[in-house]
PDB file of C-alpha atoms in Angstrom:
ATOM      1  CA  GLN A   1       0.011   0.053   0.026  1.00  0.00           C
ATOM      2  CA  GLN A   2       3.001   2.237   0.464  1.00  0.00           C
ATOM      3  CA  GLN A   3       4.320   1.612  -3.045  1.00  0.00           C
ATOM      4  CA  VAL A   4       4.479   4.077  -5.946  1.00  0.00           C
ATOM      5  CA  LYS A   5       4.653   2.427  -9.402  1.00  0.00           C
ATOM      6  CA  GLN A   6       6.258   4.306 -12.224  1.00  0.00           C
ATOM      7  CA  SER A   7       6.331   3.563 -15.928  1.00  0.00           C
ATOM      8  CA  PRO A   8       8.075   3.348 -18.392  1.00  0.00           C
ATOM      9  CA  GLN A   9      11.412   2.427 -17.100  1.00  0.00           C
ATOM     10  CA  SER A  10      13.049   4.118 -20.105  1.00  0.00           C
ATOM     11  CA  LEU A  11      11.829   6.518 -22.781  1.00  0.00           C
ATOM     12  CA  ILE A  12      13.360   7.778 -26.008  1.00  0.00           C
ATOM     13  CA  VAL A  13      11.755  10.925 -27.501  1.00  0.00           C
ATOM     14  CA  GLN A  14      12.721  13.001 -30.492  1.00  0.00           C
ATOM     15  CA  LYS A  15      13.549  16.720 -29.877  1.00  0.00           C
ATOM     16  CA  GLY A  16      10.367  18.670 -29.913  1.00  0.00           C
ATOM     17  CA  GLY A  17       8.153  15.733 -28.921  1.00  0.00           C
ATOM     18  CA  ILE A  18       6.070  15.176 -25.822  1.00  0.00           C
ATOM     19  CA  SER A  19       7.528  12.970 -23.061  1.00  0.00           C
ATOM     20  CA  ILE A  20       5.019  11.261 -20.737  1.00  0.00           C
ATOM     21  CA  ILE A  21       5.749   9.409 -17.539  1.00  0.00           C
ATOM     22  CA  ASN A  22       3.083   7.759 -15.414  1.00  0.00           C
ATOM     23  CA  CYS A  23       2.800   6.844 -11.761  1.00  0.00           C
ATOM     24  CA  ALA A  24       0.253   5.047  -9.708  1.00  0.00           C
ATOM     25  CA  TYR A  25      -0.206   4.697  -5.973  1.00  0.00           C
ATOM     26  CA  GLU A  26      -2.522   2.986  -3.649  1.00  0.00           C
ATOM     27  CA  ASN A  27      -2.415   4.753  -0.315  1.00  0.00           C
ATOM     28  CA  THR A  28      -5.124   7.392  -0.219  1.00  0.00           C
ATOM     29  CA  ALA A  29      -3.345   9.060   2.720  1.00  0.00           C
ATOM     30  CA  PHE A  30      -0.747  10.518   0.282  1.00  0.00           C
ATOM     31  CA  ASP A  31      -1.368  14.163  -0.041  1.00  0.00           C
ATOM     32  CA  TYR A  32       1.770  15.560  -1.763  1.00  0.00           C
ATOM     33  CA  PHE A  33       3.102  14.389  -5.175  1.00  0.00           C
ATOM     34  CA  PRO A  34       6.459  15.708  -6.382  1.00  0.00           C
ATOM     35  CA  TRP A  35       8.552  14.947  -9.347  1.00  0.00           C
ATOM     36  CA  TYR A  36      12.304  14.945  -9.081  1.00  0.00           C
ATOM     37  CA  GLN A  37      14.845  15.207 -11.940  1.00  0.00           C
ATOM     38  CA  GLN A  38      18.367  13.702 -11.650  1.00  0.00           C
ATOM     39  CA  PHE A  39      21.231  14.315 -14.051  1.00  0.00           C
ATOM     40  CA  PRO A  40      24.160  11.889 -14.174  1.00  0.00           C
ATOM     41  CA  GLY A  41      26.523  12.316 -11.274  1.00  0.00           C
ATOM     42  CA  LYS A  42      24.080  14.481  -9.340  1.00  0.00           C
ATOM     43  CA  GLY A  43      21.507  13.993  -6.654  1.00  0.00           C
ATOM     44  CA  PRO A  44      17.769  14.355  -7.513  1.00  0.00           C
ATOM     45  CA  ALA A  45      16.360  17.884  -7.487  1.00  0.00           C
ATOM     46  CA  LEU A  46      12.707  18.914  -7.163  1.00  0.00           C
ATOM     47  CA  LEU A  47      11.103  19.744 -10.662  1.00  0.00           C
ATOM     48  CA  ILE A  48       7.419  20.284  -9.845  1.00  0.00           C
ATOM     49  CA  ALA A  49       4.906  19.062  -7.356  1.00  0.00           C
ATOM     50  CA  ILE A  50       1.177  18.907  -6.965  1.00  0.00           C
ATOM     51  CA  ARG A  51      -1.386  18.400  -4.245  1.00  0.00           C
ATOM     52  CA  PRO A  52      -4.580  16.380  -4.705  1.00  0.00           C
ATOM     53  CA  ASP A  53      -6.943  19.336  -4.618  1.00  0.00           C
ATOM     54  CA  VAL A  54      -6.050  20.307  -8.182  1.00  0.00           C
ATOM     55  CA  SER A  55      -6.018  18.174 -11.322  1.00  0.00           C
ATOM     56  CA  GLU A  56      -3.208  19.875 -13.168  1.00  0.00           C
ATOM     57  CA  LYS A  57      -0.278  22.013 -12.512  1.00  0.00           C
ATOM     58  CA  LYS A  58       1.934  23.608 -15.150  1.00  0.00           C
ATOM     59  CA  GLU A  59       5.401  25.099 -14.887  1.00  0.00           C
ATOM     60  CA  GLY A  60       6.921  26.178 -18.215  1.00  0.00           C
ATOM     61  CA  ARG A  61       7.213  23.033 -20.400  1.00  0.00           C
ATOM     62  CA  PHE A  62       6.465  20.629 -17.445  1.00  0.00           C
ATOM     63  CA  THR A  63       2.899  19.646 -16.513  1.00  0.00           C
ATOM     64  CA  ILE A  64       1.644  17.376 -13.829  1.00  0.00           C
ATOM     65  CA  SER A  65      -1.762  15.811 -14.451  1.00  0.00           C
ATOM     66  CA  PHE A  66      -3.447  14.309 -11.342  1.00  0.00           C
ATOM     67  CA  ASN A  67      -6.351  11.874 -11.352  1.00  0.00           C
ATOM     68  CA  LYS A  68      -7.510  11.389  -7.723  1.00  0.00           C
ATOM     69  CA  SER A  69     -10.160   8.808  -8.450  1.00  0.00           C
ATOM     70  CA  ALA A  70      -7.776   6.606 -10.429  1.00  0.00           C
ATOM     71  CA  LYS A  71      -4.942   7.244  -8.014  1.00  0.00           C
ATOM     72  CA  GLN A  72      -2.640   8.100 -10.888  1.00  0.00           C
ATOM     73  CA  PHE A  73      -0.482  11.115 -11.819  1.00  0.00           C
ATOM     74  CA  SER A  74       1.696  11.876 -14.689  1.00  0.00           C
ATOM     75  CA  LEU A  75       4.425  14.167 -15.928  1.00  0.00           C
ATOM     76  CA  HIS A  76       4.229  15.671 -19.399  1.00  0.00           C
ATOM     77  CA  ILE A  77       7.253  17.395 -20.886  1.00  0.00           C
ATOM     78  CA  MET A  78       6.203  19.475 -23.890  1.00  0.00           C
ATOM     79  CA  ASP A  79       8.699  20.400 -26.674  1.00  0.00           C
ATOM     80  CA  SER A  80      11.264  17.936 -25.200  1.00  0.00           C
ATOM     81  CA  GLN A  81      14.908  19.081 -25.482  1.00  0.00           C
ATOM     82  CA  PRO A  82      18.184  17.223 -25.254  1.00  0.00           C
ATOM     83  CA  GLY A  83      18.779  19.023 -22.052  1.00  0.00           C
ATOM     84  CA  ASP A  84      15.804  17.283 -20.563  1.00  0.00           C
ATOM     85  CA  SER A  85      17.625  13.934 -20.858  1.00  0.00           C
ATOM     86  CA  ALA A  86      17.794  12.669 -17.243  1.00  0.00           C
ATOM     87  CA  THR A  87      16.233  10.285 -14.811  1.00  0.00           C
ATOM     88  CA  TYR A  88      12.930  11.257 -13.474  1.00  0.00           C
ATOM     89  CA  PHE A  89      11.292  10.117 -10.171  1.00  0.00           C
ATOM     90  CA  CYS A  90       7.773  10.496  -9.073  1.00  0.00           C
ATOM     91  CA  ALA A  91       7.081  10.427  -5.342  1.00  0.00           C
ATOM     92  CA  ALA A  92       4.283  10.622  -2.838  1.00  0.00           C
ATOM     93  CA  GLY A  93       4.201  12.082   0.635  1.00  0.00           C
ATOM     94  CA  LEU A  94       2.311  10.719   3.586  1.00  0.00           C
ATOM     95  CA  GLY A  95      -0.288  13.095   5.131  1.00  0.00           C
ATOM     96  CA  SER A  96       0.405  12.376   8.701  1.00  0.00           C
ATOM     97  CA  GLY A  97       3.260  13.545  10.837  1.00  0.00           C
ATOM     98  CA  ASN A  98       5.908  16.096  10.085  1.00  0.00           C
ATOM     99  CA  THR A  99       8.681  13.882   8.815  1.00  0.00           C
ATOM    100  CA  GLY A 100       8.371  14.980   5.187  1.00  0.00           C
ATOM    101  CA  LYS A 101       9.161  11.354   4.239  1.00  0.00           C
ATOM    102  CA  LEU A 102       8.569  10.534   0.510  1.00  0.00           C
ATOM    103  CA  ILE A 103       8.022   7.225  -1.178  1.00  0.00           C
ATOM    104  CA  PHE A 104       9.640   7.204  -4.636  1.00  0.00           C
ATOM    105  CA  GLY A 105       8.827   5.415  -7.846  1.00  0.00           C
ATOM    106  CA  GLN A 106      11.321   3.237  -9.654  1.00  0.00           C
ATOM    107  CA  GLY A 107      12.502   6.049 -12.010  1.00  0.00           C
ATOM    108  CA  THR A 108      12.323   6.667 -15.689  1.00  0.00           C
ATOM    109  CA  THR A 109      15.435   7.368 -17.734  1.00  0.00           C
ATOM    110  CA  LEU A 110      14.535   9.811 -20.480  1.00  0.00           C
ATOM    111  CA  GLN A 111      16.716  10.319 -23.631  1.00  0.00           C
ATOM    112  CA  VAL A 112      15.796  13.080 -26.013  1.00  0.00           C
ATOM    113  CA  LYS A 113      17.418  12.701 -29.364  1.00  0.00           C
ATOM    114  CA  PRO A 114      18.502  15.802 -31.282  1.00  0.00           C
TER     115      PRO A 114
ATOM    116  CA  ASP B   1      21.376  27.713  -1.705  1.00  0.00           C
ATOM    117  CA  VAL B   2      20.635  24.700   0.430  1.00  0.00           C
ATOM    118  CA  LYS B   3      23.614  22.502   0.519  1.00  0.00           C
ATOM    119  CA  VAL B   4      23.716  18.845   1.519  1.00  0.00           C
ATOM    120  CA  THR B   5      27.282  17.481   1.438  1.00  0.00           C
ATOM    121  CA  GLN B   6      28.287  13.891   1.318  1.00  0.00           C
ATOM    122  CA  SER B   7      31.920  13.844   2.258  1.00  0.00           C
ATOM    123  CA  SER B   8      32.867  10.621   0.217  1.00  0.00           C
ATOM    124  CA  ARG B   9      31.720  10.402  -3.323  1.00  0.00           C
ATOM    125  CA  TYR B  10      33.423   7.152  -4.213  1.00  0.00           C
ATOM    126  CA  LEU B  11      34.495   4.353  -1.884  1.00  0.00           C
ATOM    127  CA  VAL B  12      35.719   0.852  -2.301  1.00  0.00           C
ATOM    128  CA  LYS B  13      35.539  -1.330   0.801  1.00  0.00           C
ATOM    129  CA  ARG B  14      36.093  -4.972   1.494  1.00  0.00           C
ATOM    130  CA  THR B  15      33.473  -7.402   2.623  1.00  0.00           C
ATOM    131  CA  GLY B  16      33.160  -7.274   6.506  1.00  0.00           C
ATOM    132  CA  GLU B  17      34.494  -3.810   6.861  1.00  0.00           C
ATOM    133  CA  LYS B  18      32.678  -1.203   8.967  1.00  0.00           C
ATOM    134  CA  VAL B  19      31.744   1.674   6.676  1.00  0.00           C
ATOM    135  CA  PHE B  20      30.731   5.185   7.660  1.00  0.00           C
ATOM    136  CA  LEU B  21      28.984   7.478   5.220  1.00  0.00           C
ATOM    137  CA  GLU B  22      28.806  11.117   6.454  1.00  0.00           C
ATOM    138  CA  CYS B  23      26.412  13.769   5.486  1.00  0.00           C
ATOM    139  CA  VAL B  24      26.131  17.452   6.556  1.00  0.00           C
ATOM    140  CA  GLN B  25      23.366  20.022   5.649  1.00  0.00           C
ATOM    141  CA  ASP B  26      23.650  23.758   6.190  1.00  0.00           C
ATOM    142  CA  MET B  27      19.983  24.875   6.283  1.00  0.00           C
ATOM    143  CA  ASP B  28      19.118  23.985   9.856  1.00  0.00           C
ATOM    144  CA  HIS B  29      16.603  21.306   8.615  1.00  0.00           C
ATOM    145  CA  GLU B  30      14.970  19.124  11.189  1.00  0.00           C
ATOM    146  CA  ASN B  31      14.595  16.012   8.853  1.00  0.00           C
ATOM    147  CA  MET B  32      17.308  14.080   7.379  1.00  0.00           C
ATOM    148  CA  PHE B  33      17.211  10.909   5.283  1.00  0.00           C
ATOM    149  CA  TRP B  34      19.367   8.213   3.845  1.00  0.00           C
ATOM    150  CA  TYR B  35      18.224   6.634   0.593  1.00  0.00           C
ATOM    151  CA  ARG B  36      19.672   3.945  -1.501  1.00  0.00           C
ATOM    152  CA  GLN B  37      19.456   4.124  -5.280  1.00  0.00           C
ATOM    153  CA  ASP B  38      19.537   1.031  -7.537  1.00  0.00           C
ATOM    154  CA  PRO B  39      18.648   0.775 -11.201  1.00  0.00           C
ATOM    155  CA  GLY B  40      15.052  -0.311 -11.676  1.00  0.00           C
ATOM    156  CA  LEU B  41      14.328   0.026  -7.992  1.00  0.00           C
ATOM    157  CA  GLY B  42      14.346   3.693  -7.646  1.00  0.00           C
ATOM    158  CA  LEU B  43      15.160   5.427  -4.333  1.00  0.00           C
ATOM    159  CA  ARG B  44      14.522   3.290  -1.287  1.00  0.00           C
ATOM    160  CA  LEU B  45      14.489   4.773   2.220  1.00  0.00           C
ATOM    161  CA  ILE B  46      16.915   3.264   4.579  1.00  0.00           C
ATOM    162  CA  TYR B  47      16.493   5.447   7.714  1.00  0.00           C
ATOM    163  CA  PHE B  48      15.331   8.925   8.565  1.00  0.00           C
ATOM    164  CA  SER B  49      15.755  11.257  11.531  1.00  0.00           C
ATOM    165  CA  TYR B  50      13.333  14.039  12.464  1.00  0.00           C
ATOM    166  CA  ASP B  51      15.457  15.342  15.332  1.00  0.00           C
ATOM    167  CA  VAL B  52      18.785  15.006  17.055  1.00  0.00           C
ATOM    168  CA  LYS B  53      19.245  11.523  18.413  1.00  0.00           C
ATOM    169  CA  MET B  54      15.829  10.480  16.932  1.00  0.00           C
ATOM    170  CA  LYS B  55      15.644   7.963  14.151  1.00  0.00           C
ATOM    171  CA  GLU B  56      13.084   5.730  12.467  1.00  0.00           C
ATOM    172  CA  LYS B  57      13.578   2.775  10.115  1.00  0.00           C
ATOM    173  CA  GLY B  58      12.684   3.190   6.503  1.00  0.00           C
ATOM    174  CA  ASP B  59      11.856   0.415   4.050  1.00  0.00           C
ATOM    175  CA  ILE B  60      15.161  -1.352   4.013  1.00  0.00           C
ATOM    176  CA  PRO B  61      17.083  -0.849   7.223  1.00  0.00           C
ATOM    177  CA  GLU B  62      18.574  -4.320   7.573  1.00  0.00           C
ATOM    178  CA  GLY B  63      22.358  -4.140   7.633  1.00  0.00           C
ATOM    179  CA  TYR B  64      22.494  -0.398   8.347  1.00  0.00           C
ATOM    180  CA  SER B  65      22.430   1.898  11.354  1.00  0.00           C
ATOM    181  CA  VAL B  66      22.555   5.591  11.680  1.00  0.00           C
ATOM    182  CA  SER B  67      23.653   8.303  14.027  1.00  0.00           C
ATOM    183  CA  ARG B  68      22.547  11.836  14.515  1.00  0.00           C
ATOM    184  CA  GLU B  69      24.319  13.521  17.329  1.00  0.00           C
ATOM    185  CA  LYS B  70      24.163  17.055  15.886  1.00  0.00           C
ATOM    186  CA  LYS B  71      21.272  18.621  13.928  1.00  0.00           C
ATOM    187  CA  GLU B  72      23.415  19.210  10.819  1.00  0.00           C
ATOM    188  CA  ARG B  73      25.051  15.829  10.659  1.00  0.00           C
ATOM    189  CA  PHE B  74      23.629  12.425   9.801  1.00  0.00           C
ATOM    190  CA  SER B  75      25.744   9.345   9.399  1.00  0.00           C
ATOM    191  CA  LEU B  76      24.939   6.003   7.792  1.00  0.00           C
ATOM    192  CA  ILE B  77      26.910   2.967   9.113  1.00  0.00           C
ATOM    193  CA  LEU B  78      27.258  -0.333   7.508  1.00  0.00           C
ATOM    194  CA  GLU B  79      28.270  -2.489  10.538  1.00  0.00           C
ATOM    195  CA  SER B  80      29.701  -5.281   8.287  1.00  0.00           C
ATOM    196  CA  ALA B  81      29.645  -4.496   4.606  1.00  0.00           C
ATOM    197  CA  SER B  82      28.525  -7.084   2.127  1.00  0.00           C
ATOM    198  CA  THR B  83      28.604  -7.154  -1.673  1.00  0.00           C
ATOM    199  CA  ASN B  84      24.807  -6.683  -1.921  1.00  0.00           C
ATOM    200  CA  GLN B  85      25.367  -3.228  -0.346  1.00  0.00           C
ATOM    201  CA  THR B  86      27.174  -2.006  -3.399  1.00  0.00           C
ATOM    202  CA  SER B  87      25.066   0.880  -4.501  1.00  0.00           C
ATOM    203  CA  MET B  88      24.613   4.652  -4.674  1.00  0.00           C
ATOM    204  CA  TYR B  89      23.701   6.174  -1.282  1.00  0.00           C
ATOM    205  CA  LEU B  90      21.930   9.470  -1.164  1.00  0.00           C
ATOM    206  CA  CYS B  91      21.589  11.726   1.883  1.00  0.00           C
ATOM    207  CA  ALA B  92      18.753  14.341   2.013  1.00  0.00           C
ATOM    208  CA  SER B  93      17.319  16.881   4.282  1.00  0.00           C
ATOM    209  CA  SER B  94      14.093  18.849   4.559  1.00  0.00           C
ATOM    210  CA  PRO B  95      12.415  21.285   6.988  1.00  0.00           C
ATOM    211  CA  THR B  96       9.569  20.035   9.157  1.00  0.00           C
ATOM    212  CA  GLY B  97       6.176  19.402   7.541  1.00  0.00           C
ATOM    213  CA  THR B  98       4.815  17.355   4.803  1.00  0.00           C
ATOM    214  CA  GLY B  99       5.058  18.819   1.300  1.00  0.00           C
ATOM    215  CA  ASN B 100       8.363  20.425   1.863  1.00  0.00           C
ATOM    216  CA  THR B 101      11.072  20.008  -0.726  1.00  0.00           C
ATOM    217  CA  ILE B 102      13.654  17.245   0.138  1.00  0.00           C
ATOM    218  CA  TYR B 103      17.175  18.450  -0.877  1.00  0.00           C
ATOM    219  CA  PHE B 104      19.536  15.711  -1.965  1.00  0.00           C
ATOM    220  CA  GLY B 105      23.397  15.428  -1.797  1.00  0.00           C
ATOM    221  CA  GLU B 106      25.213  14.317  -4.758  1.00  0.00           C
ATOM    222  CA  GLY B 107      25.540  10.717  -3.582  1.00  0.00           C
ATOM    223  CA  SER B 108      28.194   8.332  -2.402  1.00  0.00           C
ATOM    224  CA  TRP B 109      29.099   5.452  -4.655  1.00  0.00           C
ATOM    225  CA  LEU B 110      29.990   2.494  -2.537  1.00  0.00           C
ATOM    226  CA  THR B 111      31.542  -0.605  -3.978  1.00  0.00           C
ATOM    227  CA  VAL B 112      31.931  -3.593  -1.638  1.00  0.00           C
ATOM    228  CA  VAL B 113      34.495  -6.208  -2.976  1.00  0.00           C
TER     229      VAL B 113
END
């Protein structure tokens, strides 16, 4: 019930295309859903996050779509660029307590071809 | 800028050795975490600490222990390293409260031979 399942494991997209990464969760207590971006040799860094009271959040070329009833959320990268090539992790935060603990998905390696 | 510093980026240790991974954060964050990153498995939580001397087990605590004697420092200890602990280890910190950004260090690559 604590798992977050992420797909696909890897993704290759042409420059200018749309990259879509999907995540699913089971625990309805989760109330915070961030996406992290990790470049080779670096630690993950927060990219964008959403709470379940909205269905979509957009920041530049990055959009999170959230479907509370289906317990799914996804990251869309519009006009994908070679500089977007990285590993992306979805995550979910537990609603109780103040620990800020996150449960991460398995990760998606994105390659954007020029 | 928030900085989480992992003192050792690359380590090679022998089976059975005691290994210390050190992490320091400079933003006075209450929460600190140790995650392990393996291909196809994502980031798995080993231990976390929400206050000095306080710790809780994460999803994969077996074979690990932690120490937090000062607010800014969180150490991961492998009491007797084994080859299946070869991995990338990520330290992170965050302020109190859910929905706050977790800030990661750059990771420590540990190889156990």
